[in-house]
Amino acid sequence: MDLKLEKVFLNEGECISVQYCLEMSDICFSGTKPFRTPVKTDVSIENHAGTVYLKANVEFDFHTSCDRCAVDILKRFNYTFNHILKLAVDENCDENSIVIENYKLDLDKLLIDDILLETPSKFLCSDDCKGLCLNCGQNLNQGMCGCNTYQGELHFEVLKSLINENTKN
Ligand SMILES: [Zn+2]
Ligand SMILES: [Zn+2]
């Protein structure tokens, strides 16, 4: 979505707001297309004492898989992004400044860039995901497979729980 921001830039106190659904289903991220449903956006742009501020809230479902055991994971993210819009580069520009040309802002591009930067690229189904057996491929969260590779870990787990029991008493 292209926004023409001439009115906002030229009038102090001027504010516009836009809510729309941003389609990102074709966007690849870490080798998959995790944005299967549209991203809900709520954007306001305001000229406050001559400075033009953009605030964007985005909310979306993120379909991905566990980095260790590969089960499907669905996460919901909610982010707020803040930017200052400028017509030219100046000495106050920082990483949150966006320089636009001819008062025209490509809002889709800005939000997509923000979302891709902010979203983590690796996920675990849980912090203690046991992963897959390197030998047979069994998902070890669903039970042990009997391979020797896992026995060592099992003994360690038993030992750890014994230690925990002892420290409790
Ligand atoms: Zn997992
Ligand atoms: Zn195994």
Coordinates of N, CA, C and O and ligand atoms in Angstrom, one line a residue:
M1 N 0.8 -1.2 0.0 CA 0.0 0.0 0.0 C 0.9 1.3 0.0 O 1.7 1.4 0.9
D2 N 0.7 2.1 -1.0 CA 1.4 3.4 -1.1 C 0.6 4.5 -0.4 O -0.6 4.6 -0.6
L3 N 1.2 5.2 0.5 CA 0.6 6.3 1.2 C 1.2 7.6 0.7 O 2.4 7.7 0.6
K4 N 0.3 8.6 0.4 CA 0.8 9.9 0.1 C 0.7 10.8 1.3 O -0.4 11.0 1.9
L5 N 1.8 11.3 1.8 CA 1.9 11.9 3.1 C 2.1 13.4 3.1 O 2.5 14.0 4.1
E6 N 1.8 14.0 1.9 CA 2.1 15.5 1.8 C 1.3 16.3 2.9 O 1.9 17.1 3.5
K7 N 0.0 15.9 3.1 CA -0.8 16.7 4.0 C -0.2 16.5 5.5 O -0.2 17.5 6.2
V8 N 0.3 15.3 5.8 CA 0.8 15.1 7.1 C 2.1 15.9 7.3 O 2.3 16.5 8.4
F9 N 2.9 15.9 6.3 CA 4.2 16.6 6.4 C 4.0 18.1 6.5 O 4.8 18.8 7.2
L10 N 3.0 18.6 5.8 CA 2.9 20.0 5.7 C 2.0 20.7 6.8 O 2.0 21.9 6.9
N11 N 1.4 19.8 7.6 CA 0.5 20.4 8.6 C 0.7 19.8 10.0 O 0.5 18.6 10.2
E12 N 1.2 20.6 10.9 CA 1.4 20.2 12.3 C 0.1 19.7 12.9 O -0.9 20.4 12.7
G13 N 0.2 18.6 13.6 CA -1.0 18.1 14.3 C -1.8 17.1 13.4 O -2.7 16.4 13.8
E14 N -1.5 17.1 12.1 CA -2.2 16.2 11.2 C -1.9 14.8 11.5 O -0.7 14.4 11.8
C15 N -2.9 13.9 11.4 CA -2.7 12.5 11.8 C -3.6 11.7 10.8 O -4.7 12.0 10.5
I16 N -3.0 10.6 10.3 CA -3.8 9.6 9.6 C -3.6 8.2 10.2 O -2.6 7.9 10.8
S17 N -4.6 7.4 10.1 CA -4.5 6.0 10.6 C -5.0 5.1 9.5 O -6.0 5.4 8.8
V18 N -4.4 3.9 9.5 CA -4.8 2.9 8.4 C -4.8 1.6 9.1 O -3.9 1.2 9.9
Q19 N -5.9 0.8 8.9 CA -5.9 -0.6 9.4 C -6.1 -1.4 8.1 O -7.0 -1.2 7.3
Y20 N -5.3 -2.4 8.0 CA -5.5 -3.3 6.8 C -4.9 -4.7 7.0 O -4.1 -4.9 8.0
C21 N -5.2 -5.6 6.2 CA -4.6 -7.0 6.2 C -3.5 -7.0 5.2 O -3.7 -6.8 4.0
L22 N -2.3 -7.4 5.7 CA -1.1 -7.4 4.8 C -0.9 -8.9 4.4 O -0.7 -9.7 5.3
E23 N -0.8 -9.1 3.1 CA -0.6 -10.4 2.6 C 0.9 -10.7 2.6 O 1.6 -10.0 1.9
M24 N 1.3 -11.8 3.3 CA 2.7 -12.1 3.3 C 2.9 -13.6 3.0 O 4.0 -14.2 3.2
S25 N 1.9 -14.3 2.4 CA 1.9 -15.7 2.2 C 3.0 -16.2 1.3 O 3.4 -17.3 1.3
D26 N 3.4 -15.3 0.4 CA 4.4 -15.7 -0.6 C 5.9 -15.5 -0.1 O 6.8 -15.7 -0.8
I27 N 6.0 -14.9 1.1 CA 7.3 -14.5 1.6 C 8.0 -15.7 2.3 O 7.5 -16.3 3.1
C28 N 9.2 -15.9 1.8 CA 10.0 -17.0 2.4 C 10.8 -16.5 3.6 O 11.3 -15.4 3.5
F29 N 10.9 -17.4 4.6 CA 11.6 -17.0 5.8 C 12.2 -18.3 6.3 O 11.5 -19.3 6.6
S30 N 13.5 -18.3 6.4 CA 14.3 -19.6 6.8 C 13.8 -20.8 6.0 O 13.6 -21.9 6.6
G31 N 13.6 -20.6 4.7 CA 13.3 -21.7 3.8 C 11.9 -22.2 3.8 O 11.5 -23.1 3.2
T32 N 11.0 -21.5 4.6 CA 9.6 -21.9 4.6 C 8.7 -20.6 4.3 O 9.2 -19.5 4.2
K33 N 7.4 -20.8 4.2 CA 6.5 -19.7 4.1 C 5.6 -19.7 5.3 O 4.5 -20.3 5.3
P34 N 6.0 -19.1 6.4 CA 5.3 -19.2 7.7 C 4.1 -18.3 7.8 O 3.4 -18.4 8.8
F35 N 4.0 -17.3 6.9 CA 2.9 -16.3 7.1 C 1.7 -16.7 6.3 O 1.3 -16.1 5.3
R36 N 1.0 -17.8 6.8 CA -0.1 -18.4 5.9 C -1.3 -17.6 5.9 O -2.1 -17.6 5.0
T37 N -1.6 -16.8 7.0 CA -2.8 -16.0 7.1 C -2.3 -14.5 7.1 O -1.2 -14.2 7.5
P38 N -3.2 -13.6 6.6 CA -2.8 -12.2 6.5 C -2.4 -11.6 7.9 O -2.9 -12.0 8.9
V39 N -1.5 -10.7 7.8 CA -1.0 -9.9 9.0 C -1.9 -8.8 9.2 O -2.2 -8.0 8.3
K40 N -2.5 -8.7 10.5 CA -3.3 -7.6 10.8 C -2.5 -6.4 11.2 O -1.6 -6.5 12.0
T41 N -2.7 -5.2 10.6 CA -1.9 -4.1 10.9 C -2.8 -2.9 11.3 O -4.0 -2.8 10.9
D42 N -2.2 -2.1 12.2 CA -2.9 -0.9 12.6 C -1.8 0.2 12.7 O -0.9 0.2 13.6
V43 N -1.9 1.2 11.8 CA -0.8 2.1 11.6 C -1.3 3.5 11.8 O -2.3 3.9 11.3
S44 N -0.5 4.3 12.6 CA -0.9 5.7 12.6 C 0.4 6.6 12.3 O 1.5 6.2 12.7
I45 N 0.1 7.7 11.6 CA 1.2 8.6 11.2 C 0.8 10.0 11.6 O -0.3 10.4 11.3
E46 N 1.6 10.6 12.4 CA 1.2 11.9 13.0 C 2.4 12.9 12.9 O 3.5 12.6 13.2
N47 N 2.0 14.1 12.6 CA 2.9 15.2 12.6 C 2.8 15.9 14.0 O 1.9 16.6 14.3
H48 N 3.9 15.7 14.8 CA 3.9 16.2 16.1 C 5.0 17.3 16.2 O 6.2 16.9 16.1
A49 N 4.6 18.6 16.2 CA 5.6 19.7 16.3 C 6.6 19.6 15.2 O 7.8 19.8 15.4
G50 N 6.1 19.2 14.0 CA 7.0 19.3 12.8 C 7.7 18.0 12.5 O 8.3 17.8 11.5
T51 N 7.7 17.0 13.5 CA 8.3 15.7 13.3 C 7.2 14.7 13.0 O 6.2 14.7 13.6
V52 N 7.4 13.9 11.9 CA 6.4 12.9 11.5 C 6.7 11.5 12.1 O 7.8 10.9 11.8
Y53 N 5.9 11.1 13.0 CA 6.0 9.8 13.7 C 5.1 8.7 13.1 O 3.9 9.0 12.8
L54 N 5.7 7.5 12.9 CA 4.9 6.4 12.4 C 4.9 5.3 13.5 O 6.0 5.0 14.0
K55 N 3.7 4.9 13.9 CA 3.6 3.8 14.9 C 2.8 2.7 14.3 O 1.7 2.9 13.8
A56 N 3.3 1.5 14.3 CA 2.6 0.4 13.6 C 2.5 -0.8 14.6 O 3.4 -1.2 15.2
N57 N 1.2 -1.3 14.8 CA 1.0 -2.5 15.5 C 0.7 -3.6 14.5 O -0.1 -3.4 13.6
V58 N 1.4 -4.7 14.6 CA 1.1 -5.9 13.7 C 0.8 -7.1 14.6 O 1.4 -7.3 15.7
E59 N -0.1 -7.9 14.1 CA -0.4 -9.2 14.8 C -0.6 -10.3 13.7 O -1.2 -10.1 12.7
F60 N 0.1 -11.4 14.0 CA 0.0 -12.5 12.9 C 0.3 -13.8 13.5 O 0.9 -14.0 14.6
D61 N -0.2 -14.8 12.8 CA 0.1 -16.2 13.2 C 1.3 -16.7 12.4 O 1.4 -16.3 11.2
F62 N 2.2 -17.5 13.0 CA 3.4 -17.8 12.4 C 3.5 -19.4 12.4 O 3.5 -20.0 13.5
H63 N 3.5 -20.0 11.2 CA 3.6 -21.4 11.1 C 5.0 -21.9 10.9 O 5.6 -21.5 9.9
T64 N 5.5 -22.6 11.8 CA 6.9 -23.1 11.6 C 7.1 -24.5 12.2 O 6.1 -25.1 12.5
S65 N 8.3 -24.9 12.3 CA 8.5 -26.3 12.9 C 9.7 -26.2 13.9 O 10.5 -25.3 13.8
C66 N 9.7 -27.2 14.8 CA 10.7 -27.2 15.9 C 12.0 -27.5 15.2 O 12.2 -28.3 14.4
D67 N 13.0 -26.7 15.7 CA 14.4 -26.8 15.1 C 15.0 -28.2 15.5 O 16.0 -28.6 14.9
R68 N 14.6 -28.8 16.6 CA 15.2 -30.1 17.0 C 14.4 -31.3 16.6 O 14.9 -32.3 16.2
C69 N 13.0 -31.3 16.7 CA 12.3 -32.5 16.4 C 11.3 -32.3 15.2 O 10.7 -33.3 14.9
A70 N 11.2 -31.2 14.7 CA 10.5 -30.9 13.4 C 9.0 -31.0 13.5 O 8.3 -30.9 12.5
V71 N 8.4 -31.0 14.7 CA 6.9 -31.0 14.8 C 6.5 -29.6 14.4 O 7.2 -28.6 14.6
D72 N 5.2 -29.5 13.9 CA 4.7 -28.2 13.6 C 4.4 -27.3 14.8 O 4.0 -27.8 15.9
I73 N 4.7 -26.0 14.7 CA 4.5 -25.1 15.7 C 3.7 -23.9 15.2 O 4.0 -23.4 14.1
L74 N 2.7 -23.5 15.9 CA 2.0 -22.3 15.5 C 2.2 -21.2 16.7 O 1.9 -21.5 17.8
K75 N 2.7 -20.1 16.3 CA 2.9 -19.0 17.3 C 2.2 -17.8 16.8 O 2.0 -17.5 15.6
R76 N 1.7 -17.0 17.8 CA 1.1 -15.7 17.5 C 2.0 -14.6 18.0 O 2.5 -14.6 19.1
F77 N 2.3 -13.7 17.1 CA 3.2 -12.6 17.4 C 2.4 -11.3 17.4 O 1.5 -11.1 16.6
N78 N 2.9 -10.4 18.2 CA 2.3 -9.0 18.3 C 3.4 -8.1 18.5 O 4.1 -8.1 19.5
Y79 N 3.7 -7.2 17.5 CA 4.8 -6.3 17.6 C 4.3 -4.9 17.4 O 3.3 -4.6 16.7
T80 N 5.1 -3.9 18.0 CA 4.9 -2.5 17.8 C 6.2 -1.9 17.2 O 7.2 -2.2 17.8
F81 N 6.1 -1.2 16.1 CA 7.3 -0.6 15.5 C 7.1 0.9 15.5 O 6.0 1.4 15.2
N82 N 8.1 1.6 15.8 CA 8.1 3.1 15.8 C 9.2 3.6 14.9 O 10.3 3.1 14.9
H83 N 8.8 4.6 14.0 CA 9.7 5.2 13.1 C 9.5 6.7 13.1 O 8.4 7.2 13.4
I84 N 10.5 7.4 12.6 CA 10.4 8.8 12.3 C 10.6 8.9 10.8 O 11.5 8.4 10.2
L85 N 9.6 9.5 10.2 CA 9.6 9.7 8.7 C 10.3 11.0 8.3 O 10.0 12.0 8.9
K86 N 11.2 11.0 7.4 CA 11.9 12.2 6.9 C 11.9 12.2 5.4 O 11.8 11.2 4.7
L87 N 12.0 13.5 4.9 CA 12.0 13.7 3.5 C 13.4 13.7 2.9 O 13.6 13.6 1.7
A88 N 14.4 13.8 3.8 CA 15.8 13.8 3.4 C 16.7 13.3 4.6 O 16.3 13.4 5.7
V89 N 17.8 12.8 4.3 CA 18.7 12.4 5.3 C 19.2 13.6 6.0 O 19.5 14.6 5.4
D90 N 19.2 13.6 7.4 CA 19.9 14.7 8.1 C 20.7 14.1 9.3 O 20.7 12.9 9.5
E91 N 21.2 15.0 10.1 CA 22.2 14.6 11.1 C 21.4 13.8 12.3 O 22.1 13.1 13.1
N92 N 20.1 14.0 12.3 CA 19.4 13.3 13.4 C 18.9 11.9 13.0 O 18.2 11.2 13.8
C93 N 19.2 11.5 11.8 CA 18.8 10.1 11.3 C 19.4 9.0 12.2 O 20.6 9.1 12.4
D94 N 18.6 8.0 12.6 CA 19.2 6.8 13.2 C 18.5 5.6 12.5 O 17.9 5.7 11.5
E95 N 18.7 4.5 13.2 CA 18.2 3.2 12.6 C 16.7 3.2 12.5 O 16.1 2.4 11.7
N96 N 16.0 4.0 13.2 CA 14.5 4.0 13.2 C 14.0 5.1 12.2 O 12.8 5.2 12.0
S97 N 14.9 5.8 11.6 CA 14.4 6.9 10.6 C 14.2 6.2 9.3 O 15.0 5.4 8.8
I98 N 13.1 6.7 8.6 CA 12.8 6.2 7.3 C 12.8 7.5 6.4 O 12.0 8.4 6.7
V99 N 13.6 7.5 5.4 CA 13.6 8.6 4.4 C 12.7 8.2 3.2 O 12.9 7.2 2.6
I100 N 11.8 9.1 2.9 CA 10.9 8.8 1.8 C 11.0 9.8 0.7 O 11.5 11.0 1.0
E101 N 10.6 9.5 -0.5 CA 10.8 10.4 -1.6 C 9.4 10.9 -2.0 O 8.5 10.1 -2.1
N102 N 9.3 12.2 -2.4 CA 8.0 12.7 -2.9 C 6.8 12.4 -2.0 O 5.7 12.2 -2.5
Y103 N 7.0 12.4 -0.7 CA 6.0 12.2 0.3 C 5.3 10.9 0.2 O 4.2 10.6 0.7
K104 N 6.0 9.9 -0.6 CA 5.3 8.6 -0.8 C 6.0 7.5 0.0 O 7.2 7.4 0.0
L105 N 5.1 6.8 0.8 CA 5.6 5.8 1.7 C 5.1 4.4 1.2 O 3.9 4.2 1.0
D106 N 6.0 3.5 0.9 CA 5.6 2.1 0.6 C 5.4 1.4 1.9 O 6.3 0.8 2.5
L107 N 4.1 1.4 2.4 CA 3.9 0.9 3.8 C 4.1 -0.6 3.9 O 4.6 -1.1 4.9
D108 N 3.7 -1.4 2.8 CA 3.9 -2.8 2.8 C 5.3 -3.2 3.0 O 5.7 -4.0 3.9
K109 N 6.2 -2.5 2.3 CA 7.6 -2.8 2.3 C 8.2 -2.6 3.7 O 8.9 -3.4 4.2
L110 N 7.8 -1.4 4.2 CA 8.3 -1.0 5.6 C 7.9 -2.1 6.6 O 8.7 -2.6 7.4
L111 N 6.6 -2.5 6.6 CA 6.1 -3.4 7.6 C 6.7 -4.8 7.4 O 7.1 -5.5 8.4
I112 N 6.9 -5.2 6.2 CA 7.5 -6.6 5.9 C 8.9 -6.6 6.4 O 9.4 -7.5 7.0
D113 N 9.7 -5.5 6.1 CA 11.1 -5.5 6.5 C 11.1 -5.5 8.1 O 12.0 -6.2 8.6
D114 N 10.3 -4.8 8.7 CA 10.2 -4.7 10.2 C 9.9 -6.1 10.7 O 10.6 -6.6 11.7
I115 N 8.9 -6.8 10.2 CA 8.5 -8.1 10.7 C 9.6 -9.1 10.5 O 9.9 -9.9 11.4
L116 N 10.3 -9.1 9.3 CA 11.3 -10.1 9.1 C 12.5 -9.9 10.0 O 13.2 -10.8 10.4
L117 N 12.8 -8.6 10.3 CA 13.9 -8.4 11.2 C 13.6 -8.8 12.6 O 14.5 -9.2 13.3
E118 N 12.4 -8.6 13.0 CA 12.0 -8.8 14.4 C 11.7 -10.3 14.8 O 12.0 -10.7 15.9
T119 N 11.3 -11.1 13.8 CA 10.9 -12.4 14.1 C 12.1 -13.4 14.2 O 12.9 -13.4 13.3
P120 N 12.1 -14.1 15.3 CA 13.3 -15.1 15.4 C 13.2 -16.1 14.3 O 12.2 -16.4 13.8
S121 N 14.4 -16.7 14.0 CA 14.4 -17.6 12.9 C 14.5 -19.1 13.4 O 14.3 -20.0 12.6
K122 N 14.7 -19.3 14.7 CA 14.7 -20.7 15.2 C 13.7 -20.8 16.3 O 13.6 -19.9 17.2
F123 N 13.0 -22.0 16.3 CA 12.0 -22.2 17.3 C 12.1 -23.6 17.9 O 12.5 -24.5 17.1
L124 N 11.8 -23.8 19.2 CA 11.8 -25.1 19.8 C 10.3 -25.3 20.2 O 9.7 -24.4 20.7
C125 N 9.8 -26.6 20.1 CA 8.5 -26.9 20.6 C 8.4 -26.7 22.1 O 7.3 -26.3 22.6
S126 N 9.4 -27.0 22.8 CA 9.5 -26.6 24.2 C 11.0 -26.5 24.5 O 11.9 -27.0 23.8
D127 N 11.3 -25.8 25.6 CA 12.7 -25.6 26.0 C 13.5 -26.9 26.2 O 14.7 -26.9 26.0
D128 N 12.7 -27.9 26.7 CA 13.4 -29.1 26.9 C 13.1 -30.2 25.9 O 13.1 -31.4 26.2
C129 N 12.9 -29.8 24.6 CA 12.7 -30.7 23.5 C 13.9 -31.7 23.5 O 15.0 -31.2 23.4
K130 N 13.5 -33.0 23.4 CA 14.6 -34.0 23.4 C 15.1 -34.2 21.9 O 16.1 -34.9 21.8
G131 N 14.4 -33.7 21.0 CA 14.9 -33.9 19.6 C 14.6 -35.3 19.0 O 13.8 -36.1 19.6
L132 N 15.3 -35.6 18.0 CA 15.2 -36.9 17.3 C 16.4 -37.8 17.6 O 17.5 -37.3 17.8
C133 N 16.1 -39.1 17.7 CA 17.3 -40.0 17.8 C 18.1 -39.9 16.6 O 17.7 -40.0 15.5
L134 N 19.4 -39.7 16.8 CA 20.4 -39.6 15.7 C 20.5 -40.9 14.9 O 20.8 -41.0 13.8
N135 N 20.1 -42.0 15.6 CA 20.3 -43.3 15.0 C 19.1 -43.7 14.2 O 19.2 -44.1 13.0
C136 N 17.9 -43.6 14.8 CA 16.7 -44.2 14.1 C 15.7 -43.1 13.7 O 14.7 -43.4 13.0
G137 N 15.9 -41.9 14.2 CA 15.0 -40.8 13.8 C 13.7 -40.7 14.6 O 12.9 -39.8 14.4
Q138 N 13.6 -41.5 15.6 CA 12.4 -41.4 16.5 C 12.3 -40.1 17.2 O 13.4 -39.6 17.7
N139 N 11.1 -39.5 17.3 CA 10.9 -38.3 18.1 C 11.0 -38.7 19.6 O 10.1 -39.3 20.1
L140 N 12.0 -38.3 20.3 CA 12.3 -38.7 21.6 C 11.4 -38.1 22.7 O 11.3 -38.5 23.8
N141 N 10.6 -37.1 22.2 CA 9.6 -36.5 23.1 C 8.4 -37.5 23.3 O 7.6 -37.4 24.2
Q142 N 8.2 -38.4 22.3 CA 7.1 -39.3 22.3 C 7.5 -40.6 22.9 O 6.7 -41.6 22.8
G143 N 8.7 -40.7 23.4 CA 9.1 -42.0 24.0 C 10.5 -42.4 23.5 O 10.9 -42.0 22.5
M144 N 11.1 -43.3 24.3 CA 12.4 -43.7 23.8 C 12.4 -44.8 22.8 O 11.4 -45.5 22.7
C145 N 13.4 -44.9 22.0 CA 13.4 -45.8 20.9 C 14.2 -47.1 21.2 O 14.1 -48.0 20.4
G146 N 15.0 -47.1 22.2 CA 15.8 -48.3 22.5 C 17.2 -48.3 21.9 O 17.9 -49.2 22.2
C147 N 17.5 -47.3 21.2 CA 18.9 -47.2 20.6 C 19.9 -47.0 21.7 O 19.5 -46.3 22.7
N148 N 21.1 -47.4 21.5 CA 22.1 -47.2 22.5 C 22.4 -45.7 22.7 O 22.8 -45.3 23.8
T149 N 22.3 -45.0 21.6 CA 22.7 -43.6 21.7 C 21.8 -42.9 22.8 O 22.3 -41.9 23.4
Y150 N 20.6 -43.4 23.0 CA 19.7 -42.7 23.9 C 19.9 -43.2 25.3 O 19.7 -42.5 26.3
Q151 N 20.5 -44.4 25.5 CA 20.6 -45.0 26.8 C 21.5 -44.1 27.7 O 21.2 -43.9 28.9
G152 N 22.6 -43.6 27.1 CA 23.5 -42.7 27.9 C 22.7 -41.5 28.5 O 22.8 -41.2 29.6
E153 N 21.9 -40.9 27.6 CA 21.1 -39.8 28.1 C 20.1 -40.2 29.1 O 19.9 -39.5 30.1
L154 N 19.5 -41.4 29.0 CA 18.5 -41.9 29.9 C 19.2 -42.0 31.3 O 18.6 -41.5 32.3
H155 N 20.4 -42.6 31.3 CA 21.0 -42.8 32.6 C 21.3 -41.4 33.2 O 21.2 -41.2 34.4
F156 N 21.7 -40.5 32.4 CA 22.0 -39.2 32.9 C 20.7 -38.6 33.5 O 20.8 -37.9 34.5
E157 N 19.6 -38.7 32.8 CA 18.3 -38.2 33.3 C 18.0 -38.8 34.6 O 17.6 -38.1 35.6
V158 N 18.2 -40.1 34.8 CA 17.9 -40.8 36.0 C 18.8 -40.2 37.1 O 18.3 -39.9 38.2
L159 N 20.0 -40.1 36.8 CA 21.0 -39.6 37.7 C 20.6 -38.1 38.2 O 20.6 -37.8 39.4
K160 N 20.2 -37.4 37.2 CA 19.8 -36.0 37.5 C 18.6 -35.9 38.4 O 18.6 -35.2 39.4
S161 N 17.6 -36.8 38.2 CA 16.4 -36.8 39.0 C 16.8 -37.3 40.4 O 16.2 -36.8 41.4
L162 N 17.7 -38.2 40.5 CA 18.2 -38.7 41.9 C 18.8 -37.5 42.6 O 18.6 -37.3 43.8
I163 N 19.6 -36.8 41.9 CA 20.3 -35.6 42.5 C 19.3 -34.6 43.0 O 19.3 -34.1 44.1
N164 N 18.3 -34.4 42.1 CA 17.2 -33.4 42.5 C 16.5 -33.9 43.7 O 16.2 -33.1 44.6
E165 N 16.1 -35.2 43.7 CA 15.4 -35.7 44.9 C 16.3 -35.5 46.2 O 15.7 -35.0 47.2
N166 N 17.6 -35.7 46.1 CA 18.4 -35.6 47.2 C 18.5 -34.1 47.7 O 18.5 -33.8 48.9
T167 N 18.6 -33.2 46.7 CA 18.7 -31.8 47.1 C 17.4 -31.3 47.7 O 17.4 -30.4 48.5
K168 N 16.3 -31.9 47.3 CA 15.0 -31.5 47.9 C 14.9 -31.9 49.4 O 14.3 -31.2 50.2
N169 N 15.6 -33.0 49.8 CA 15.4 -33.5 51.2 C 16.3 -32.8 52.2 O 17.3 -32.3 51.9
Ligands
ZN1 ZN 10.8 -30.2 19.4
ZN2 ZN 16.8 -44.5 18.1

